[in-house]
Short mmCIF file of C-alpha atoms and ligand atoms in Angstrom, two decimals:
data_model
loop_
_atom_site.label_atom_id
_atom_site.label_comp_id
_atom_site.label_asym_id
_atom_site.label_seq_id
_atom_site.Cartn_x
_atom_site.Cartn_y
_atom_site.Cartn_z
CA UNK A 20 -32.69 -7.81 112.44
CA UNK A 21 -33.67 -5.70 109.42
CA UNK A 22 -34.22 -8.52 106.93
CA UNK A 23 -37.63 -9.51 108.29
CA UNK A 24 -39.60 -9.88 105.08
CA UNK A 25 -40.19 -12.82 102.79
CA UNK A 26 -40.62 -12.15 99.09
CA UNK A 27 -42.88 -14.69 97.42
CA UNK A 28 -43.08 -15.32 93.71
CA UNK A 29 -46.50 -16.82 92.96
CA UNK A 30 -46.30 -17.72 89.30
CA UNK A 31 -49.77 -18.98 88.32
CA UNK A 32 -51.36 -20.02 85.04
CA UNK A 33 -53.09 -16.73 84.36
CA UNK A 34 -50.84 -14.27 86.18
CA UNK A 35 -47.54 -13.86 87.93
CA UNK A 36 -47.17 -12.05 91.24
CA UNK A 37 -44.59 -10.89 93.72
CA UNK A 38 -45.89 -10.68 97.29
CA UNK A 39 -44.27 -9.40 100.42
CA UNK A 40 -44.92 -11.17 103.73
CA UNK A 41 -43.87 -10.36 107.27
CA UNK A 42 -42.50 -13.26 109.32
CA UNK A 43 -45.84 -13.18 111.15
CA UNK A 44 -47.52 -14.21 107.86
CA UNK A 45 -49.14 -10.82 107.25
CA UNK A 46 -49.29 -9.73 103.63
CA UNK A 47 -47.60 -6.35 103.21
CA UNK A 48 -47.81 -5.77 99.51
CA UNK A 49 -48.42 -7.40 96.16
CA UNK A 50 -47.66 -6.77 92.50
CA UNK A 51 -49.37 -8.71 89.75
CA UNK A 52 -49.23 -8.95 85.97
CA UNK A 53 -51.52 -10.98 83.72
CA UNK A 54 -49.99 -13.57 81.41
CA UNK A 55 -50.92 -14.07 77.78
CA UNK A 56 -52.43 -17.47 76.98
CA UNK A 57 -51.59 -18.88 73.56
CA UNK A 58 -54.08 -21.33 72.04
CA UNK A 59 -52.52 -22.26 68.67
CA UNK A 60 -55.11 -24.98 67.99
CA UNK A 61 -57.84 -26.84 69.93
CA UNK A 62 -56.30 -28.63 72.90
CA UNK A 63 -53.01 -26.73 72.65
CA UNK A 64 -52.01 -24.24 75.37
CA UNK A 65 -48.69 -22.37 75.41
CA UNK A 66 -46.97 -19.67 77.43
CA UNK A 67 -44.08 -17.38 76.59
CA UNK A 68 -41.34 -18.02 79.19
CA UNK A 69 -39.65 -14.70 78.35
CA UNK A 70 -42.87 -12.91 79.24
CA UNK A 71 -43.14 -14.93 82.48
CA UNK A 72 -39.57 -14.04 83.44
CA UNK A 73 -39.83 -10.35 82.47
CA UNK A 74 -43.11 -9.86 84.35
CA UNK A 75 -41.94 -11.83 87.39
CA UNK A 76 -38.74 -9.80 87.56
CA UNK A 77 -40.62 -6.52 87.21
CA UNK A 78 -43.08 -7.47 89.98
CA UNK A 79 -40.18 -8.47 92.27
CA UNK A 80 -38.28 -5.26 91.58
CA UNK A 81 -41.35 -3.17 92.42
CA UNK A 82 -41.87 -5.01 95.73
CA UNK A 83 -38.20 -4.66 96.66
CA UNK A 84 -38.35 -0.96 95.90
CA UNK A 85 -41.47 -0.67 98.08
CA UNK A 86 -39.83 -2.38 101.06
CA UNK A 87 -36.70 -0.23 100.77
CA UNK A 88 -34.11 -2.55 99.23
CA UNK A 89 -32.97 -6.17 98.93
CA UNK A 90 -31.32 -6.12 102.37
CA UNK A 91 -34.81 -5.95 103.93
CA UNK A 92 -35.65 -9.36 102.44
CA UNK A 93 -34.60 -12.44 104.41
CA UNK A 94 -35.42 -14.89 101.62
CA UNK A 95 -37.40 -15.60 98.48
CA UNK A 96 -40.02 -18.38 98.27
CA UNK A 97 -41.50 -19.63 94.99
CA UNK A 98 -44.82 -21.31 94.19
CA UNK A 99 -45.60 -22.08 90.56
CA UNK A 100 -48.03 -23.60 88.08
CA UNK A 101 -46.93 -27.22 87.89
CA UNK A 102 -46.08 -29.55 84.97
CA UNK A 103 -45.66 -26.69 82.46
CA UNK A 104 -42.35 -27.19 80.65
CA UNK A 105 -39.72 -24.72 79.42
CA UNK A 106 -36.77 -25.60 77.14
CA UNK A 107 -33.90 -23.11 77.14
CA UNK A 108 -30.30 -22.59 76.08
CA UNK A 109 -27.96 -23.07 79.07
CA UNK A 110 -25.56 -20.39 77.76
CA UNK A 111 -28.07 -17.56 77.53
CA UNK A 112 -31.08 -18.65 79.58
CA UNK A 113 -33.22 -17.79 76.55
CA UNK A 114 -36.13 -20.16 75.79
CA UNK A 115 -35.83 -22.23 72.63
CA UNK A 116 -39.59 -22.42 72.06
CA UNK A 117 -42.89 -21.66 73.71
CA UNK A 118 -43.56 -23.35 77.06
CA UNK A 119 -46.13 -26.17 76.86
CA UNK A 120 -48.72 -25.57 79.59
CA UNK A 121 -50.15 -28.23 81.92
CA UNK A 122 -53.59 -27.96 80.27
CA UNK A 123 -52.16 -28.85 76.84
CA UNK A 124 -53.47 -32.17 75.43
CA UNK A 125 -51.16 -32.53 72.39
CA UNK A 126 -49.57 -35.70 73.74
CA UNK A 127 -52.87 -37.54 74.24
CA UNK A 128 -52.07 -39.98 71.41
CA UNK A 129 -48.61 -40.73 72.83
CA UNK A 130 -50.19 -41.46 76.19
CA UNK A 131 -52.88 -43.65 74.59
CA UNK A 132 -50.21 -45.61 72.72
CA UNK A 133 -48.27 -46.15 75.94
CA UNK A 134 -51.42 -47.28 77.69
CA UNK A 135 -52.09 -49.72 74.85
CA UNK A 136 -48.57 -51.06 75.42
CA UNK A 137 -49.60 -51.68 79.06
CA UNK A 138 -47.04 -49.24 80.42
CA UNK A 139 -49.38 -47.48 82.83
CA UNK A 140 -49.01 -49.89 85.78
CA UNK A 141 -45.21 -49.47 85.71
CA UNK A 142 -45.47 -45.67 85.40
CA UNK A 143 -48.05 -45.48 88.20
CA UNK A 144 -46.10 -47.77 90.52
CA UNK A 145 -42.96 -45.67 90.08
CA UNK A 146 -44.25 -42.11 89.85
CA UNK A 147 -47.69 -42.21 91.45
CA UNK A 148 -49.02 -40.60 88.25
CA UNK A 149 -51.24 -41.84 85.42
CA UNK A 150 -50.41 -41.81 81.72
CA UNK A 151 -52.04 -38.50 80.87
CA UNK A 152 -50.84 -35.53 78.76
CA UNK A 153 -51.15 -33.38 81.91
CA UNK A 154 -47.68 -34.35 83.18
CA UNK A 155 -44.37 -32.96 81.89
CA UNK A 156 -42.64 -36.10 80.58
CA UNK A 157 -44.64 -36.54 77.37
CA UNK A 158 -44.50 -32.76 76.76
CA UNK A 159 -40.69 -32.80 76.94
CA UNK A 160 -40.61 -35.82 74.61
CA UNK A 161 -42.88 -33.96 72.19
CA UNK A 162 -40.62 -30.87 72.19
CA UNK A 163 -37.59 -33.02 71.37
CA UNK A 164 -39.41 -34.80 68.58
CA UNK A 165 -41.20 -31.88 66.97
CA UNK A 166 -39.24 -28.69 67.52
CA UNK A 167 -35.88 -28.91 65.68
CA UNK A 168 -34.39 -25.98 67.64
CA UNK A 169 -34.82 -27.98 70.86
CA UNK A 170 -32.96 -31.06 69.65
CA UNK A 171 -30.36 -28.88 67.88
CA UNK A 172 -29.36 -27.26 71.21
CA UNK A 173 -27.46 -30.50 72.04
CA UNK A 174 -25.34 -30.17 75.20
CA UNK A 175 -26.66 -26.64 75.80
CA UNK A 176 -30.23 -27.84 76.13
CA UNK A 177 -31.94 -27.33 79.49
CA UNK A 178 -35.43 -28.41 80.47
CA UNK A 179 -37.30 -27.44 83.57
CA UNK A 180 -40.68 -26.70 85.06
CA UNK A 181 -41.45 -23.03 85.70
CA UNK A 182 -39.78 -22.72 89.13
CA UNK A 183 -36.65 -24.29 87.65
CA UNK A 184 -36.58 -21.73 84.85
CA UNK A 185 -37.17 -18.83 87.25
CA UNK A 186 -34.40 -20.03 89.58
CA UNK A 187 -32.06 -20.38 86.57
CA UNK A 188 -32.74 -16.77 85.59
CA UNK A 189 -32.72 -15.44 89.17
CA UNK A 190 -29.40 -17.08 90.02
CA UNK A 191 -27.78 -16.56 86.63
CA UNK A 192 -27.39 -20.24 85.78
CA UNK A 193 -28.21 -22.61 88.62
CA UNK A 194 -30.17 -25.54 87.16
CA UNK A 195 -32.25 -27.06 89.97
CA UNK A 196 -35.83 -28.16 90.59
CA UNK A 197 -37.49 -28.85 93.92
CA UNK A 198 -38.71 -32.38 94.63
CA UNK A 199 -42.42 -31.42 94.68
CA UNK A 200 -42.22 -30.04 91.14
CA UNK A 201 -39.96 -32.92 90.02
CA UNK A 202 -42.63 -35.39 91.16
CA UNK A 203 -45.00 -34.00 88.51
CA UNK A 204 -42.73 -34.69 85.55
CA UNK A 205 -43.32 -38.46 85.38
CA UNK A 206 -39.53 -38.81 85.26
CA UNK A 207 -38.89 -39.24 88.99
CA UNK A 208 -39.75 -42.32 91.04
CA UNK A 209 -41.50 -41.31 94.28
CA UNK A 210 -38.70 -42.87 96.33
CA UNK A 211 -35.86 -42.08 93.89
CA UNK A 212 -33.22 -39.44 94.47
CA UNK A 213 -32.46 -38.86 90.82
CA UNK A 214 -34.26 -39.02 87.45
CA UNK A 215 -35.27 -42.56 86.61
CA UNK A 216 -33.44 -44.10 83.62
CA UNK A 217 -36.33 -46.32 82.56
CA UNK A 218 -38.75 -43.36 82.56
CA UNK A 219 -36.26 -41.14 80.71
CA UNK A 220 -35.90 -43.75 77.97
CA UNK A 221 -39.69 -44.02 77.67
CA UNK A 222 -39.78 -40.44 76.40
CA UNK A 223 -36.22 -40.46 74.98
CA UNK A 224 -35.06 -37.60 77.22
CA UNK A 225 -31.32 -36.97 77.86
CA UNK A 226 -30.62 -36.79 81.61
CA UNK A 227 -28.01 -34.01 81.27
CA UNK A 228 -30.73 -31.64 80.05
CA UNK A 229 -32.64 -31.98 83.33
CA UNK A 230 -32.09 -30.03 86.57
CA UNK A 231 -30.68 -31.33 89.83
CA UNK A 232 -33.44 -32.31 92.30
CA UNK A 233 -33.25 -30.37 95.59
CA UNK A 234 -35.21 -29.79 98.82
CA UNK A 235 -38.25 -27.50 98.97
CA UNK A 236 -36.70 -25.50 101.82
CA UNK A 237 -33.05 -24.64 102.41
CA UNK A 238 -30.24 -22.99 100.48
CA UNK A 239 -31.65 -23.42 96.99
CA UNK A 240 -29.70 -20.57 95.39
CA UNK A 241 -28.79 -16.90 95.61
CA UNK A 242 -30.04 -14.22 93.24
CA UNK A 243 -27.49 -12.64 90.88
CA UNK A 244 -26.27 -9.40 92.50
CA UNK A 245 -27.22 -7.19 89.56
CA UNK A 246 -30.95 -8.02 89.66
CA UNK A 247 -32.06 -6.46 92.94
CA UNK A 248 -29.13 -4.31 94.13
CA UNK A 249 -27.75 -7.07 96.35
CA UNK A 250 -28.17 -10.84 96.52
CA UNK A 251 -31.15 -12.54 98.15
CA UNK A 252 -31.29 -16.20 99.23
CA UNK A 253 -33.84 -18.39 97.48
CA UNK A 254 -34.93 -20.56 100.42
CA UNK A 255 -38.30 -22.08 99.49
CA UNK A 256 -39.89 -23.64 96.42
CA UNK A 257 -42.89 -25.88 95.76
CA UNK A 258 -45.54 -26.52 93.14
CA UNK A 259 -48.59 -24.33 93.75
CA UNK A 260 -50.86 -27.11 95.06
CA UNK A 261 -48.22 -28.43 97.43
CA UNK A 262 -47.53 -24.87 98.63
CA UNK A 263 -51.27 -24.36 99.26
CA UNK A 264 -51.41 -27.60 101.28
CA UNK A 265 -48.60 -26.27 103.48
CA UNK A 266 -50.18 -22.78 103.64
CA UNK A 267 -53.41 -24.43 104.82
CA UNK A 268 -51.47 -26.06 107.64
CA UNK A 269 -52.19 -29.60 106.41
CA UNK A 270 -49.01 -30.84 108.07
CA UNK A 271 -50.42 -33.91 109.85
CA UNK A 272 -51.39 -37.19 108.17
CA UNK A 273 -55.01 -37.13 106.93
CA UNK A 274 -55.40 -33.34 106.75
CA UNK A 275 -56.93 -32.28 103.45
CA UNK A 276 -57.22 -29.09 101.42
CA UNK A 277 -59.01 -28.21 98.19
CA UNK A 278 -58.03 -25.27 96.00
CA UNK A 279 -60.65 -23.92 93.60
CA UNK A 280 -58.91 -21.80 90.98
CA UNK A 281 -58.79 -22.46 87.23
CA UNK A 282 -59.11 -26.15 88.13
CA UNK A 283 -59.65 -27.76 91.53
CA UNK A 284 -57.00 -29.73 93.35
CA UNK A 285 -57.50 -31.77 96.49
CA UNK A 286 -54.49 -33.02 98.45
CA UNK A 287 -54.41 -35.13 101.61
CA UNK A 288 -51.19 -35.32 103.62
CA UNK A 289 -50.04 -38.98 103.62
CA UNK A 290 -46.94 -38.65 105.82
CA UNK A 291 -43.62 -40.27 104.97
CA UNK A 292 -44.96 -43.25 102.99
CA UNK A 293 -46.06 -42.77 99.36
CA UNK A 294 -49.78 -43.58 99.11
CA UNK A 295 -50.94 -46.08 96.48
CA UNK A 296 -54.22 -45.46 94.74
CA UNK A 297 -56.51 -48.12 93.30
CA UNK A 298 -59.00 -45.44 92.33
CA UNK A 299 -57.10 -43.34 89.81
CA UNK A 300 -55.89 -40.73 92.25
CA UNK A 301 -52.33 -39.44 92.15
CA UNK A 302 -49.53 -40.01 94.60
CA UNK A 303 -47.17 -37.06 94.79
CA UNK A 304 -44.37 -35.47 96.82
CA UNK A 305 -45.84 -32.86 99.14
CA UNK A 306 -42.42 -31.52 100.12
CA UNK A 307 -38.84 -32.54 100.78
CA UNK A 308 -36.87 -31.02 103.66
CA UNK A 309 -33.39 -32.08 104.75
CA UNK A 310 -33.67 -34.95 102.28
CA UNK A 311 -36.82 -36.35 103.94
CA UNK A 312 -39.99 -36.58 101.88
CA UNK A 313 -43.61 -36.13 102.89
CA UNK A 314 -46.19 -37.40 100.39
CA UNK A 315 -49.77 -36.59 99.43
CA UNK A 316 -52.70 -38.27 97.73
CA UNK A 317 -54.11 -35.94 95.09
CA UNK A 318 -57.25 -35.56 93.02
CA UNK A 319 -57.14 -33.08 90.15
CA UNK A 320 -60.28 -31.64 88.51
CA UNK A 321 -59.38 -29.73 85.35
CA UNK A 322 -62.34 -27.33 85.17
CA UNK A 323 -63.64 -25.34 88.15
CA UNK A 324 -63.27 -21.52 88.07
CA UNK A 325 -62.47 -21.68 84.36
CA UNK A 326 -66.09 -22.75 83.80
CA UNK A 327 -67.27 -19.47 85.31
CA UNK A 328 -64.71 -17.60 83.22
CA UNK A 329 -65.91 -19.38 80.06
CA UNK A 330 -69.56 -18.63 80.84
CA UNK A 331 -68.58 -14.99 81.26
CA UNK A 332 -66.07 -14.46 78.44
CA UNK A 333 -67.10 -16.88 75.70
CA UNK A 334 -70.78 -17.61 76.28
CA UNK A 335 -71.78 -14.23 77.74
CA UNK A 336 -74.07 -15.83 80.34
CA UNK A 337 -72.47 -13.77 83.13
CA UNK A 338 -71.29 -10.16 83.21
CA UNK A 339 -68.85 -10.83 86.05
CA UNK A 340 -67.85 -13.98 87.96
CA UNK A 341 -69.71 -12.93 91.14
CA UNK A 342 -72.97 -12.76 89.17
CA UNK A 343 -72.98 -16.58 89.27
CA UNK A 344 -73.69 -16.31 93.01
CA UNK A 345 -76.52 -13.77 92.55
CA UNK A 346 -78.11 -15.98 89.89
CA UNK A 347 -77.72 -19.18 91.93
CA UNK A 348 -79.46 -17.55 94.89
CA UNK A 349 -82.27 -16.20 92.69
CA UNK A 350 -83.76 -19.69 92.06
CA UNK A 351 -84.98 -22.29 94.56
CA UNK A 352 -83.09 -25.16 92.94
CA UNK A 353 -81.35 -26.20 89.72
CA UNK A 354 -84.68 -26.88 88.00
CA UNK A 355 -83.39 -30.29 86.92
CA UNK A 356 -80.46 -28.75 84.98
CA UNK A 357 -77.02 -30.36 85.28
CA UNK A 358 -73.80 -29.10 83.72
CA UNK A 359 -70.91 -31.55 83.32
CA UNK A 360 -67.95 -29.24 82.70
CA UNK A 361 -65.73 -31.57 80.64
CA UNK A 362 -64.42 -28.61 78.62
CA UNK A 363 -60.91 -30.08 78.46
CA UNK A 364 -61.74 -33.71 79.12
CA UNK A 365 -62.26 -35.07 82.62
CA UNK A 366 -59.54 -35.45 85.24
CA UNK A 367 -59.76 -37.47 88.45
CA UNK A 368 -61.25 -39.90 89.09
CA UNK A 369 -62.36 -40.53 85.48
CA UNK A 370 -59.31 -39.48 83.42
CA UNK A 371 -61.12 -39.23 80.12
CA UNK A 372 -59.17 -36.85 77.88
CA UNK A 373 -61.82 -37.32 75.15
CA UNK A 374 -64.90 -36.43 77.24
CA UNK A 375 -66.88 -33.33 76.24
CA UNK A 376 -69.18 -31.10 78.29
CA UNK A 377 -72.97 -31.24 78.44
CA UNK A 378 -75.86 -29.23 79.81
CA UNK A 379 -78.80 -31.56 80.37
CA UNK A 380 -82.34 -31.33 81.72
CA UNK A 381 -83.27 -28.15 79.82
CA UNK A 382 -86.90 -27.15 79.18
CA UNK A 383 -88.79 -23.92 78.46
CA UNK A 384 -88.97 -23.47 82.22
CA UNK A 385 -85.15 -23.27 82.41
CA UNK A 386 -83.74 -19.82 83.05
CA UNK A 387 -80.23 -18.48 82.76
CA UNK A 388 -80.11 -18.67 86.58
CA UNK A 389 -80.60 -22.45 86.48
CA UNK A 390 -77.60 -22.83 84.17
CA UNK A 391 -75.48 -20.59 86.42
CA UNK A 392 -76.59 -22.59 89.44
CA UNK A 393 -75.86 -25.88 87.66
CA UNK A 394 -72.38 -24.53 86.84
CA UNK A 395 -71.61 -23.73 90.48
CA UNK A 396 -73.16 -27.00 91.66
CA UNK A 397 -70.85 -28.96 89.35
CA UNK A 398 -67.92 -27.97 91.56
CA UNK A 399 -69.43 -29.64 94.62
CA UNK A 400 -70.46 -32.73 92.63
CA UNK A 401 -67.00 -33.19 91.14
CA UNK A 402 -65.55 -32.78 94.60
CA UNK A 403 -67.97 -35.39 95.96
CA UNK A 404 -66.77 -37.83 93.26
CA UNK A 405 -63.22 -37.23 94.52
CA UNK A 406 -64.31 -37.73 98.13
CA UNK A 407 -65.75 -41.13 97.14
CA UNK A 408 -62.50 -42.09 95.37
CA UNK A 409 -60.34 -40.96 98.32
CA UNK A 410 -62.55 -42.93 100.66
CA UNK A 411 -62.24 -46.07 98.50
CA UNK A 412 -58.45 -45.60 98.81
CA UNK A 413 -58.86 -45.61 102.60
CA UNK A 414 -58.63 -41.84 103.06
CA UNK A 415 -61.75 -40.30 104.62
CA UNK A 416 -62.10 -36.52 104.70
CA UNK A 417 -63.42 -35.46 108.09
CA UNK A 418 -63.21 -31.77 107.28
CA UNK A 419 -61.95 -29.87 104.27
CA UNK A 420 -59.89 -26.67 104.14
CA UNK A 421 -60.62 -24.67 101.02
CA UNK A 422 -59.01 -21.79 99.12
CA UNK A 423 -58.49 -20.37 95.63
CA UNK A 424 -60.16 -17.59 93.63
CA UNK A 425 -63.59 -19.28 93.60
CA UNK A 426 -64.06 -19.43 97.36
CA UNK A 427 -65.07 -15.76 97.52
CA UNK A 428 -68.36 -17.24 96.34
CA UNK A 429 -70.24 -17.85 99.62
CA UNK A 430 -73.03 -19.77 97.89
CA UNK A 431 -70.56 -22.23 96.38
CA UNK A 432 -68.81 -22.69 99.74
CA UNK A 433 -72.08 -23.56 101.50
CA UNK A 434 -73.05 -25.86 98.63
CA UNK A 435 -69.73 -27.70 99.07
CA UNK A 436 -70.44 -28.28 102.78
CA UNK A 437 -73.99 -29.42 101.91
CA UNK A 438 -73.00 -31.89 99.20
CA UNK A 439 -69.82 -33.23 100.86
CA UNK A 440 -71.67 -33.44 104.18
CA UNK A 441 -68.61 -32.37 106.17
CA UNK A 442 -67.32 -29.19 107.80
CA UNK A 443 -65.69 -26.86 105.29
CA UNK A 444 -63.10 -24.41 106.60
CA UNK A 445 -62.14 -21.27 104.70
CA UNK A 446 -59.16 -19.32 106.00
CA UNK A 447 -59.61 -15.59 106.57
CA UNK A 448 -56.55 -15.09 104.39
CA UNK A 449 -57.20 -16.88 101.07
CA UNK A 450 -53.72 -16.64 99.55
CA UNK A 451 -52.58 -19.96 100.94
CA UNK A 452 -50.38 -20.83 97.95
CA UNK A 453 -48.22 -17.77 98.50
CA UNK A 454 -48.33 -18.26 102.27
CA UNK A 455 -47.08 -21.85 101.89
CA UNK A 456 -44.14 -20.62 99.80
CA UNK A 457 -43.46 -17.96 102.45
CA UNK A 458 -43.51 -20.66 105.18
CA UNK A 459 -41.07 -22.84 103.23
CA UNK A 460 -38.74 -19.87 102.70
CA UNK A 461 -38.99 -18.87 106.38
CA UNK A 462 -37.96 -22.40 107.37
CA UNK A 463 -35.34 -22.58 104.62
CA UNK A 464 -33.58 -19.42 105.82
CA UNK A 465 -33.75 -20.40 109.50
CA UNK A 466 -36.42 -18.00 110.79
CA UNK A 467 -38.47 -20.99 111.97
CA UNK A 468 -37.04 -24.42 112.82
CA UNK A 469 -39.86 -26.39 111.14
CA UNK A 470 -43.04 -25.99 109.10
CA UNK A 471 -45.02 -26.74 112.27
CA UNK A 472 -43.33 -23.78 113.94
CA UNK A 473 -43.94 -21.64 110.83
CA UNK A 474 -47.69 -22.38 111.16
CA UNK A 475 -47.95 -19.30 113.39
CA UNK A 476 -48.04 -17.47 110.03
CA UNK A 477 -51.48 -18.98 109.27
CA UNK A 478 -54.68 -16.94 109.87
CA UNK A 479 -57.97 -17.98 111.50
CA UNK A 480 -60.71 -20.03 109.83
CA UNK A 481 -64.28 -19.30 108.84
CA UNK A 482 -66.28 -22.52 109.33
CA UNK A 483 -69.26 -23.76 107.24
CA UNK A 484 -71.42 -26.68 108.38
CA UNK A 485 -73.69 -28.81 106.17
CA UNK A 486 -77.26 -27.50 106.19
CA UNK A 487 -79.37 -29.51 103.75
CA UNK A 488 -81.94 -32.24 104.20
CA UNK A 489 -80.56 -35.70 103.33
CA UNK A 490 -83.25 -36.46 100.75
CA UNK A 491 -82.50 -33.29 98.74
CA UNK A 492 -78.82 -34.17 98.83
CA UNK A 493 -79.53 -37.73 97.68
CA UNK A 494 -81.73 -36.58 94.80
CA UNK A 495 -79.22 -33.98 93.66
CA UNK A 496 -76.39 -36.52 93.67
CA UNK A 497 -78.57 -39.00 91.77
CA UNK A 498 -79.21 -36.32 89.12
CA UNK A 499 -75.49 -35.64 88.83
CA UNK A 500 -74.70 -39.34 88.53
CA UNK A 501 -77.09 -39.67 85.63
CA UNK A 502 -75.55 -36.62 83.91
CA UNK A 503 -71.93 -37.72 84.31
CA UNK A 504 -72.72 -41.33 83.40
CA UNK A 505 -74.17 -40.17 80.10
CA UNK A 506 -71.00 -38.13 79.40
CA UNK A 507 -68.80 -41.13 80.20
CA UNK A 508 -70.93 -43.42 78.04
CA UNK A 509 -70.44 -41.32 74.90
P1 ADP B 620 -55.49 -19.55 89.24
O1 ADP B 620 -54.57 -19.44 90.43
O2 ADP B 620 -55.74 -20.97 88.80
O3 ADP B 620 -55.12 -18.66 88.09
P2 ADP B 620 -57.42 -18.22 90.98
O4 ADP B 620 -57.23 -18.96 92.25
O5 ADP B 620 -56.92 -16.82 90.88
O6 ADP B 620 -56.95 -19.06 89.72
O7 ADP B 620 -58.99 -18.21 90.71
C1 ADP B 620 -59.53 -17.61 89.58
C2 ADP B 620 -60.80 -18.33 89.19
O8 ADP B 620 -61.82 -18.07 90.15
C3 ADP B 620 -61.31 -17.87 87.84
O9 ADP B 620 -61.41 -18.99 86.99
C4 ADP B 620 -62.67 -17.24 88.13
O10 ADP B 620 -63.61 -17.57 87.14
C5 ADP B 620 -63.05 -17.83 89.48
N1 ADP B 620 -63.85 -16.88 90.26
C6 ADP B 620 -63.51 -15.63 90.65
N2 ADP B 620 -64.52 -15.06 91.35
C7 ADP B 620 -65.53 -15.96 91.39
C8 ADP B 620 -66.85 -15.96 91.94
N3 ADP B 620 -67.32 -14.93 92.63
N4 ADP B 620 -67.60 -17.07 91.76
C9 ADP B 620 -67.13 -18.14 91.10
N5 ADP B 620 -65.90 -18.19 90.55
C10 ADP B 620 -65.11 -17.12 90.68
#
């Protein structure tokens, strides 16, 4: 069989990529383009969906050229930044406005008002989500209310998350969304097959503008023949964090992964029953295959790698991201310095959109290295706070699989194992998000009969054990608690 490659579109927050995988899971090539970030005002984050489409298409075309034509590709799999919303004209596929990105906080007041009206328990019981600007529903409502061109599109109006927009463009007009992405909109009940009328009316969203909800693996669509020379089946699609959970092989109940990229996202496989959190964690669809859903419990931290980026690009504390590791190793401890990175509020388990960041414990003895170390340490502390919340919800992490751009930092990885006090496993191949999308596509096009069978595509693991004395760990966690409590008290 000649079509033995999977083409993955990994559309992230900061870049879009096309990656070529063999059916053995080996990466054979990759094309990447950076995406422009638009920050029109504090708290507002936008993307240009035309740019996302153009760059994605160009990356795909280059990969297809490299492999020798579309007939060498068995299927396409997609993983995407979640919650970000695009509004477009169904006739042309052209966006009607900028896309509102998941980090955008413009709907904080709407969410606060809804909370004041005691709507959160109903929303949480149905969707597994909390009333926060992070999710798509309030962003769609905002577009309809504030951008006249969106409302004016009438029957031609289409909304979708990024994978939905890409599939629309790739297929030349198929308006679908996979269940994992749909579960992040706040418009789908976890056990519902279609958009929920009560939730739609909460944000005043017309159902006909929304895509059809489909499986994460299977015949999701076929690319328009003129794009790549001949048609290719789109056979896999999932939100990036769900894809990473699959790519980490967390296919059994209780298995947990944490991705440390721009933010940090921890997901535990919960099997076929939606988990219910009493500790402000999220319940979400991990994937849907042949109409059957598997769920996950999720903790989302908004600032992880972006803190390192900010210290490098805006503050000038670091010349390059890896310098954070050199600096952290250059001092014996944090020197009493703690950094609470609430640069865009705090996510789980606190959910305080209004919180701001602090650096505390400074003295003349503090060096730049202490601040860099405190920055890296904050990742482990935030993760420990999630571990406590998961545990209170009855989900204990026995070991943690990690990935994302930050885990090249060996110091941070060991610090995670030390603070969490569990075994941390880092795969030899870090690109688990793309691998998860490749696994879904391989199952969706029939190469493997199940995700379990597709796990042969996963690489080996590099294992880190805790290596810290308990008293040091206790004192460090006590210092963090004091720092975060003072942020929460403000
Ligand atoms: P995303 O998929 O969210 O765009 P990535 O998974 O590509 O993000 O990770 C990029 C992040 O990793 C950046 O925010 C960057 O600051 C961080 N990062 C990269 N290298 C290091 C390093 N050596 N130490 C700490 N953080 C790093």
